[in-house]
């Protein structure tokens, strides 16, 4: 099922309990309370926090293992990348061994990469580490760590045990680095499992306005030239990662569409990229504000053949059929026979477009995939341009 289901109103994310068990029977425990600093200023128009260093997540707790004992632990992490175009994310740990680090995340096609550089104070052996992470999917990650005199290759697999609990399995091999004659300390190969449980309350979602309020505001959709295009399953996906291959292709379409829209003078908001740490509740509250200000919010999805609606369609629009944009989007693919009022985004004046059959995309060669993304992006572009010109004409007519 592609659209986000309604989840219980208040959940998770204030307390974090992590345990790690390794093949050498060493174990580590981390218990902490997460604070978002300061949490009071709210989101800006583009879903970013109003001050660019906000939110800073601060974790206060204890950390330790069988070899080190327990000690107090503080980690400060800017959740919004800073330093202009470099978009670096500073991270600082204050504990028995203070660490400062900086991280840069970027994507190449559907692949996500992260480069991290960190410096540990007061350790003789490994004062610095450079780490490259390649994430081919939400589950699999390959990591290379280069430290002062050794390289560690790691394979990680994530698995969500529940909406609030995740496990990461890790296999690692250590190798000496650059003809170093220093022996590698510890075991040369190891494995571990890392379990994280989130506890506590989460931001609450505001009650949606009456449907008529969103419908009225949608009359201004074409005028503002500001639009949100969000690939499905990127904001706070939890266990909802969509049909196989869907998430990646949602992103490919959105990237094509964003380029087209920008070239045609639209300001495109991308909360998936610019505010990736939003909780689902924060996102829904923000969607409601956007659509009420006359800025459309379009979420791109796809689904597998098994997700057919009662009329046998896989593709189609989910949203208020009285909103002009939704009718334009549905011109070629129709509306899906699903109650749009049951879903968070359409209920708040946004629209979900189930734009492709994910099973078909999985069968495609890379060049066909690129073509398909261009074709779908082009169709969506035409629909958006049509409402823009219609409201423009209306304005002149008035
Ligand atoms: Zn979906």
Short mmCIF file of C-alpha atoms and ligand atoms in Angstrom, two decimals:
data_model
loop_
_atom_site.label_atom_id
_atom_site.label_comp_id
_atom_site.label_asym_id
_atom_site.label_seq_id
_atom_site.Cartn_x
_atom_site.Cartn_y
_atom_site.Cartn_z
CA UNK A 1 0.00 0.00 0.00
CA UNK A 2 1.54 3.24 -0.99
CA UNK A 3 0.03 6.21 0.81
CA UNK A 4 0.96 6.67 4.43
CA UNK A 5 -1.58 5.02 6.68
CA UNK A 6 -2.95 6.99 9.58
CA UNK A 7 -0.74 6.12 12.50
CA UNK A 8 -1.61 6.71 16.09
CA UNK A 9 -1.41 10.36 16.92
CA UNK A 10 1.36 10.50 19.44
CA UNK A 11 4.44 8.32 19.39
CA UNK A 12 8.18 7.98 19.69
CA UNK A 13 11.39 9.83 19.37
CA UNK A 14 12.31 11.41 22.66
CA UNK A 15 14.16 8.55 24.32
CA UNK A 16 16.61 6.32 22.57
CA UNK A 17 17.94 3.02 23.95
CA UNK A 18 20.68 1.32 21.97
CA UNK A 19 22.40 -1.97 22.61
CA UNK A 20 25.15 -3.57 20.59
CA UNK A 21 26.40 -7.14 20.73
CA UNK A 22 29.49 -8.18 18.81
CA UNK A 23 30.82 -11.57 17.78
CA UNK A 24 33.55 -11.21 20.42
CA UNK A 25 30.78 -11.08 23.05
CA UNK A 26 31.60 -7.46 23.82
CA UNK A 27 28.52 -5.37 24.35
CA UNK A 28 27.72 -1.71 24.41
CA UNK A 29 24.79 0.21 25.83
CA UNK A 30 23.65 3.73 25.14
CA UNK A 31 20.61 5.26 26.82
CA UNK A 32 19.74 8.85 26.15
CA UNK A 33 17.10 11.50 25.95
CA UNK A 34 16.94 13.47 22.72
CA UNK A 35 16.17 17.18 22.83
CA UNK A 36 15.54 19.28 19.76
CA UNK A 37 16.92 22.76 20.37
CA UNK A 38 14.99 24.98 20.40
CA UNK A 39 11.78 23.39 19.36
CA UNK A 40 9.65 26.50 19.65
CA UNK A 41 10.25 28.51 16.49
CA UNK A 42 8.46 26.15 14.15
CA UNK A 43 8.92 25.50 10.47
CA UNK A 44 9.51 28.10 7.81
CA UNK A 45 7.59 28.32 4.59
CA UNK A 46 9.90 25.82 2.93
CA UNK A 47 9.58 23.32 5.80
CA UNK A 48 13.06 24.12 6.99
CA UNK A 49 13.40 25.22 10.55
CA UNK A 50 13.36 29.00 10.76
CA UNK A 51 16.91 29.30 11.92
CA UNK A 52 19.26 27.36 9.72
CA UNK A 53 21.04 25.61 12.59
CA UNK A 54 17.74 24.40 13.95
CA UNK A 55 17.01 21.80 14.92
CA UNK A 56 20.07 20.74 16.81
CA UNK A 57 19.49 17.37 18.28
CA UNK A 58 21.06 16.96 21.67
CA UNK A 59 21.36 13.52 23.15
CA UNK A 60 22.07 13.38 26.87
CA UNK A 61 22.68 10.01 28.41
CA UNK A 62 25.08 7.31 29.36
CA UNK A 63 27.17 5.15 27.12
CA UNK A 64 29.60 2.36 27.72
CA UNK A 65 30.55 -1.22 27.20
CA UNK A 66 32.07 -4.27 28.74
CA UNK A 67 35.60 -2.92 28.22
CA UNK A 68 35.08 0.73 29.16
CA UNK A 69 32.39 0.82 31.86
CA UNK A 70 29.61 3.39 31.74
CA UNK A 71 30.21 7.11 31.40
CA UNK A 72 28.05 10.20 30.70
CA UNK A 73 27.57 11.03 27.07
CA UNK A 74 26.45 14.15 25.20
CA UNK A 75 26.06 14.38 21.43
CA UNK A 76 25.14 17.54 19.56
CA UNK A 77 24.16 17.21 15.94
CA UNK A 78 22.89 19.90 13.61
CA UNK A 79 20.05 18.24 11.70
CA UNK A 80 20.08 20.88 9.01
CA UNK A 81 23.21 20.98 6.87
CA UNK A 82 25.09 24.28 7.06
CA UNK A 83 27.99 26.10 5.34
CA UNK A 84 26.09 27.18 2.23
CA UNK A 85 26.53 25.06 -0.85
CA UNK A 86 28.90 22.71 0.95
CA UNK A 87 25.92 21.62 3.07
CA UNK A 88 27.98 20.05 5.82
CA UNK A 89 26.48 18.68 8.97
CA UNK A 90 28.50 19.29 12.14
CA UNK A 91 28.44 16.64 14.88
CA UNK A 92 30.07 16.84 18.30
CA UNK A 93 30.34 14.22 21.03
CA UNK A 94 31.35 15.13 24.54
CA UNK A 95 32.15 12.03 26.49
CA UNK A 96 35.14 10.16 27.89
CA UNK A 97 36.64 10.47 24.40
CA UNK A 98 35.43 13.75 22.80
CA UNK A 99 34.84 13.53 19.05
CA UNK A 100 34.12 16.24 16.51
CA UNK A 101 33.00 15.42 13.04
CA UNK A 102 31.49 16.77 9.90
CA UNK A 103 29.28 14.96 7.44
CA UNK A 104 28.27 15.58 3.83
CA UNK A 105 25.40 13.67 2.24
CA UNK A 106 24.69 13.55 -1.47
CA UNK A 107 22.96 11.35 -4.01
CA UNK A 108 23.92 10.06 -7.43
CA UNK A 109 20.79 8.72 -9.12
CA UNK A 110 19.06 6.45 -6.64
CA UNK A 111 22.27 5.90 -4.64
CA UNK A 112 22.89 7.86 -1.46
CA UNK A 113 26.39 8.65 -0.28
CA UNK A 114 27.73 10.16 2.92
CA UNK A 115 31.27 11.29 3.64
CA UNK A 116 32.19 11.74 7.29
CA UNK A 117 35.40 13.07 8.74
CA UNK A 118 35.94 12.85 12.46
CA UNK A 119 38.65 13.61 14.94
CA UNK A 120 38.91 11.95 18.35
CA UNK A 121 40.71 13.80 21.10
CA UNK A 122 43.31 12.22 23.29
CA UNK A 123 43.59 8.80 21.68
CA UNK A 124 46.96 7.59 20.50
CA UNK A 125 45.84 4.88 18.15
CA UNK A 126 43.16 6.29 15.87
CA UNK A 127 42.91 10.08 16.13
CA UNK A 128 41.12 10.58 12.83
CA UNK A 129 38.71 8.67 10.64
CA UNK A 130 37.42 9.26 7.14
CA UNK A 131 34.35 7.32 6.24
CA UNK A 132 32.52 6.83 2.97
CA UNK A 133 29.08 5.26 3.10
CA UNK A 134 27.20 4.01 0.09
CA UNK A 135 23.55 3.26 0.58
CA UNK A 136 22.12 1.39 -2.36
CA UNK A 137 18.73 1.04 -0.71
CA UNK A 138 17.07 1.84 2.59
CA UNK A 139 18.31 -1.50 3.87
CA UNK A 140 21.78 -2.15 2.49
CA UNK A 141 24.82 -0.06 3.15
CA UNK A 142 28.47 -0.49 2.30
CA UNK A 143 30.94 1.49 4.33
CA UNK A 144 34.67 2.10 4.03
CA UNK A 145 36.41 3.64 6.97
CA UNK A 146 39.95 4.89 6.60
CA UNK A 147 41.63 5.62 9.90
CA UNK A 148 45.20 6.73 10.54
CA UNK A 149 46.75 3.35 9.76
CA UNK A 150 44.03 0.94 8.80
CA UNK A 151 41.01 0.51 6.58
CA UNK A 152 37.78 -1.09 7.68
CA UNK A 153 35.28 -2.42 5.16
CA UNK A 154 31.79 -2.84 6.49
CA UNK A 155 28.54 -4.21 5.19
CA UNK A 156 25.44 -3.13 7.06
CA UNK A 157 21.88 -4.25 6.79
CA UNK A 158 19.05 -2.46 8.49
CA UNK A 159 15.80 -4.00 9.43
CA UNK A 160 12.82 -2.39 11.10
CA UNK A 161 11.56 -4.61 13.90
CA UNK A 162 8.65 -2.26 14.53
CA UNK A 163 7.83 1.38 13.91
CA UNK A 164 9.87 2.35 16.94
CA UNK A 165 12.57 -0.30 16.90
CA UNK A 166 15.27 -1.01 14.36
CA UNK A 167 18.14 -3.44 14.11
CA UNK A 168 21.37 -3.00 12.15
CA UNK A 169 23.47 -6.07 11.36
CA UNK A 170 27.09 -5.39 10.55
CA UNK A 171 29.97 -7.46 9.16
CA UNK A 172 33.42 -5.86 9.06
CA UNK A 173 36.93 -6.66 7.87
CA UNK A 174 39.98 -4.68 9.04
CA UNK A 175 43.05 -4.24 6.87
CA UNK A 176 46.35 -2.40 7.41
CA UNK A 177 46.42 0.85 5.45
CA UNK A 178 49.06 1.88 2.87
CA UNK A 179 51.95 -0.54 3.50
CA UNK A 180 51.75 0.18 7.17
CA UNK A 181 53.89 -2.20 9.19
CA UNK A 182 51.93 -1.52 12.32
CA UNK A 183 49.81 -4.52 13.17
CA UNK A 184 46.05 -4.11 13.12
CA UNK A 185 44.75 -4.23 16.65
CA UNK A 186 41.89 -6.53 17.64
CA UNK A 187 40.20 -9.10 15.43
CA UNK A 188 40.56 -8.63 11.70
CA UNK A 189 36.95 -9.60 11.08
CA UNK A 190 33.93 -9.04 13.24
CA UNK A 191 30.17 -8.87 13.22
CA UNK A 192 27.66 -7.13 15.37
CA UNK A 193 24.03 -6.36 15.83
CA UNK A 194 22.87 -2.97 16.96
CA UNK A 195 19.32 -2.53 18.23
CA UNK A 196 17.72 0.88 18.73
CA UNK A 197 14.42 1.43 20.47
CA UNK A 198 12.76 4.84 20.50
CA UNK A 199 10.41 5.71 23.31
CA UNK A 200 8.34 8.66 24.34
CA UNK A 201 6.03 11.25 22.91
CA UNK A 202 6.11 12.82 19.54
CA UNK A 203 4.73 16.07 18.10
CA UNK A 204 0.96 16.03 17.73
CA UNK A 205 -0.80 16.65 14.46
CA UNK A 206 -3.18 19.57 14.11
CA UNK A 207 -6.77 18.82 13.20
CA UNK A 208 -7.36 19.32 9.49
CA UNK A 209 -9.57 22.23 8.46
CA UNK A 210 -12.98 21.62 6.83
CA UNK A 211 -12.61 20.38 3.25
CA UNK A 212 -14.19 23.55 1.89
CA UNK A 213 -11.32 25.66 3.31
CA UNK A 214 -8.77 23.72 1.24
CA UNK A 215 -10.98 23.81 -1.83
CA UNK A 216 -11.35 27.58 -1.58
CA UNK A 217 -7.59 28.06 -1.12
CA UNK A 218 -6.89 25.81 -4.11
CA UNK A 219 -8.37 28.47 -6.41
CA UNK A 220 -5.10 30.34 -5.92
CA UNK A 221 -2.89 27.33 -6.77
CA UNK A 222 -1.83 28.60 -10.16
CA UNK A 223 -1.04 32.15 -9.10
CA UNK A 224 1.63 31.68 -6.51
CA UNK A 225 4.09 29.79 -8.70
CA UNK A 226 5.23 28.03 -5.55
CA UNK A 227 4.67 24.29 -5.40
CA UNK A 228 5.79 21.37 -3.26
CA UNK A 229 6.75 18.19 -5.08
CA UNK A 230 7.59 15.44 -2.66
CA UNK A 231 8.59 11.86 -3.51
CA UNK A 232 6.55 9.36 -1.50
CA UNK A 233 8.08 7.45 1.43
CA UNK A 234 10.88 9.93 2.09
CA UNK A 235 9.42 11.89 4.99
CA UNK A 236 9.47 9.80 8.15
CA UNK A 237 8.77 6.54 6.28
CA UNK A 238 8.99 4.19 9.27
CA UNK A 239 8.05 0.78 7.94
CA UNK A 240 6.23 2.23 4.95
CA UNK A 241 8.89 2.03 2.28
CA UNK A 242 6.37 1.45 -0.53
CA UNK A 243 6.27 -1.17 -3.26
CA UNK A 244 9.65 -2.70 -4.26
CA UNK A 245 11.55 -0.11 -6.31
CA UNK A 246 8.86 2.52 -5.78
CA UNK A 247 10.70 4.91 -3.50
CA UNK A 248 13.69 5.26 -5.82
CA UNK A 249 11.53 5.85 -8.86
CA UNK A 250 9.37 8.40 -7.01
CA UNK A 251 12.59 10.36 -6.52
CA UNK A 252 13.64 10.05 -10.17
CA UNK A 253 10.31 11.49 -11.33
CA UNK A 254 10.44 14.30 -8.78
CA UNK A 255 13.96 15.25 -9.89
CA UNK A 256 12.82 15.48 -13.54
CA UNK A 257 9.70 17.42 -12.63
CA UNK A 258 11.55 19.85 -10.37
CA UNK A 259 13.95 20.73 -13.20
CA UNK A 260 11.06 21.36 -15.61
CA UNK A 261 9.10 23.45 -13.15
CA UNK A 262 12.10 25.54 -12.14
CA UNK A 263 12.89 26.18 -15.79
CA UNK A 264 9.32 27.47 -16.16
CA UNK A 265 9.61 29.93 -13.32
CA UNK A 266 8.18 27.86 -10.45
CA UNK A 267 9.66 27.88 -6.99
CA UNK A 268 9.76 24.21 -6.06
CA UNK A 269 9.83 23.19 -2.40
CA UNK A 270 11.38 19.82 -1.63
CA UNK A 271 10.91 18.92 2.04
CA UNK A 272 12.35 15.45 1.38
CA UNK A 273 15.67 17.08 0.57
CA UNK A 274 15.60 20.28 2.59
CA UNK A 275 13.86 19.08 5.72
CA UNK A 276 14.46 15.32 5.74
CA UNK A 277 14.13 15.07 9.53
CA UNK A 278 10.52 16.16 9.71
CA UNK A 279 8.27 13.85 11.62
CA UNK A 280 5.13 12.75 9.81
CA UNK A 281 3.04 14.96 12.09
CA UNK A 282 5.20 18.04 11.44
CA UNK A 283 4.99 17.35 7.73
CA UNK A 284 1.18 17.06 7.76
CA UNK A 285 0.81 20.28 9.74
CA UNK A 286 3.09 22.00 7.27
CA UNK A 287 1.17 20.56 4.24
CA UNK A 288 -2.01 22.03 5.65
CA UNK A 289 -0.41 25.47 5.96
CA UNK A 290 0.97 25.30 2.42
CA UNK A 291 -2.29 24.35 0.73
CA UNK A 292 -4.17 26.96 2.77
CA UNK A 293 -1.75 29.61 1.55
CA UNK A 294 -2.56 28.67 -2.03
CA UNK A 295 0.57 26.56 -2.64
CA UNK A 296 -0.17 23.07 -3.97
CA UNK A 297 1.47 19.99 -2.44
CA UNK A 298 1.91 17.04 -4.79
CA UNK A 299 3.20 13.71 -3.52
CA UNK A 300 4.50 11.31 -6.15
CA UNK A 301 3.99 7.59 -5.66
CA UNK A 302 3.67 4.37 -7.60
CA UNK A 303 2.42 0.95 -6.65
CA UNK A 304 2.69 -2.69 -7.63
CA UNK A 305 0.06 -4.60 -9.59
CA UNK A 306 -1.24 -6.16 -6.38
CA UNK A 307 -2.42 -2.74 -5.13
CA UNK A 308 -5.20 -2.40 -7.73
CA UNK A 309 -8.29 -0.49 -6.65
CA UNK A 310 -11.81 -1.88 -7.01
CA UNK A 311 -11.89 -0.79 -10.68
CA UNK A 312 -8.61 -2.54 -11.47
CA UNK A 313 -6.41 0.58 -11.70
CA UNK A 314 -2.95 0.89 -10.26
CA UNK A 315 -2.30 4.44 -11.42
CA UNK A 316 -4.51 7.36 -10.59
CA UNK A 317 -4.96 10.44 -8.47
CA UNK A 318 -5.98 10.44 -4.80
CA UNK A 319 -7.38 13.77 -3.74
CA UNK A 320 -10.44 16.00 -3.67
CA UNK A 321 -11.94 15.75 -7.19
CA UNK A 322 -13.28 19.31 -6.86
CA UNK A 323 -9.76 20.77 -6.72
CA UNK A 324 -8.87 21.92 -10.21
CA UNK A 325 -5.25 20.76 -10.05
CA UNK A 326 -6.38 17.26 -9.07
CA UNK A 327 -8.75 17.14 -12.04
CA UNK A 328 -5.96 18.21 -14.38
CA UNK A 329 -3.61 15.59 -12.91
CA UNK A 330 -6.33 12.97 -13.36
CA UNK A 331 -7.03 13.95 -16.98
CA UNK A 332 -4.93 11.06 -18.36
CA UNK A 333 -4.86 8.62 -15.48
CA UNK A 334 -8.18 9.16 -13.68
CA UNK A 335 -8.94 9.11 -9.97
CA UNK A 336 -8.30 6.00 -7.91
CA UNK A 337 -11.33 4.55 -6.23
CA UNK A 338 -10.00 5.16 -2.71
CA UNK A 339 -11.42 7.39 0.00
CA UNK A 340 -9.06 10.36 -0.16
CA UNK A 341 -10.43 11.75 3.10
CA UNK A 342 -8.86 8.82 4.95
CA UNK A 343 -5.34 9.89 3.98
CA UNK A 344 -3.30 12.57 5.71
CA UNK A 345 -2.00 14.56 2.72
CA UNK A 346 -5.18 14.68 0.55
CA UNK A 347 -7.25 15.42 3.65
CA UNK A 348 -5.11 18.53 4.08
CA UNK A 349 -5.58 19.84 0.57
CA UNK A 350 -2.63 18.02 -0.98
CA UNK A 351 -2.72 15.33 -3.63
CA UNK A 352 -1.17 11.88 -4.09
CA UNK A 353 -0.43 10.80 -7.63
CA UNK A 354 0.02 7.06 -8.07
CA UNK A 355 1.91 7.65 -11.26
CA UNK A 356 3.35 4.28 -12.30
CA UNK A 357 3.16 0.54 -11.92
CA UNK A 358 6.24 -0.29 -9.84
CA UNK A 359 6.37 -3.87 -11.18
CA UNK A 360 6.77 -2.56 -14.73
CA UNK A 361 9.56 -0.19 -13.67
CA UNK A 362 11.52 -3.06 -12.11
CA UNK A 363 11.52 -4.84 -15.50
CA UNK A 364 12.93 -1.85 -17.37
CA UNK A 365 16.46 -1.35 -18.69
CA UNK A 366 18.18 1.79 -17.32
CA UNK A 367 17.55 3.81 -20.49
CA UNK A 368 13.85 2.87 -20.51
CA UNK A 369 13.63 3.92 -16.90
CA UNK A 370 15.06 7.34 -17.67
CA UNK A 371 12.56 7.70 -20.51
CA UNK A 372 9.67 6.61 -18.30
CA UNK A 373 10.64 9.14 -15.61
CA UNK A 374 10.83 11.87 -18.27
CA UNK A 375 7.48 10.90 -19.72
CA UNK A 376 5.67 10.85 -16.37
CA UNK A 377 7.41 14.04 -15.24
CA UNK A 378 6.36 15.69 -18.52
CA UNK A 379 2.71 14.70 -18.06
CA UNK A 380 2.65 16.04 -14.51
CA UNK A 381 4.33 19.21 -15.74
CA UNK A 382 1.64 19.73 -18.39
CA UNK A 383 -1.13 19.36 -15.79
CA UNK A 384 0.48 21.86 -13.46
CA UNK A 385 1.07 24.33 -16.30
CA UNK A 386 -2.58 24.00 -17.35
CA UNK A 387 -3.92 25.08 -13.95
CA UNK A 388 -1.41 27.89 -13.95
CA UNK A 389 -2.60 29.20 -17.31
CA UNK A 390 -6.26 28.69 -16.35
CA UNK A 391 -5.93 30.78 -13.19
CA UNK A 392 -3.90 33.33 -15.13
CA UNK A 393 -6.69 33.58 -17.70
CA UNK A 394 -9.22 33.88 -14.89
CA UNK A 395 -7.23 36.70 -13.35
CA UNK A 396 -7.23 38.59 -16.65
CA UNK A 397 -10.95 37.77 -17.10
CA UNK A 398 -11.70 39.27 -13.66
ZN1 LIG B 1 3.74 4.91 -2.28
#
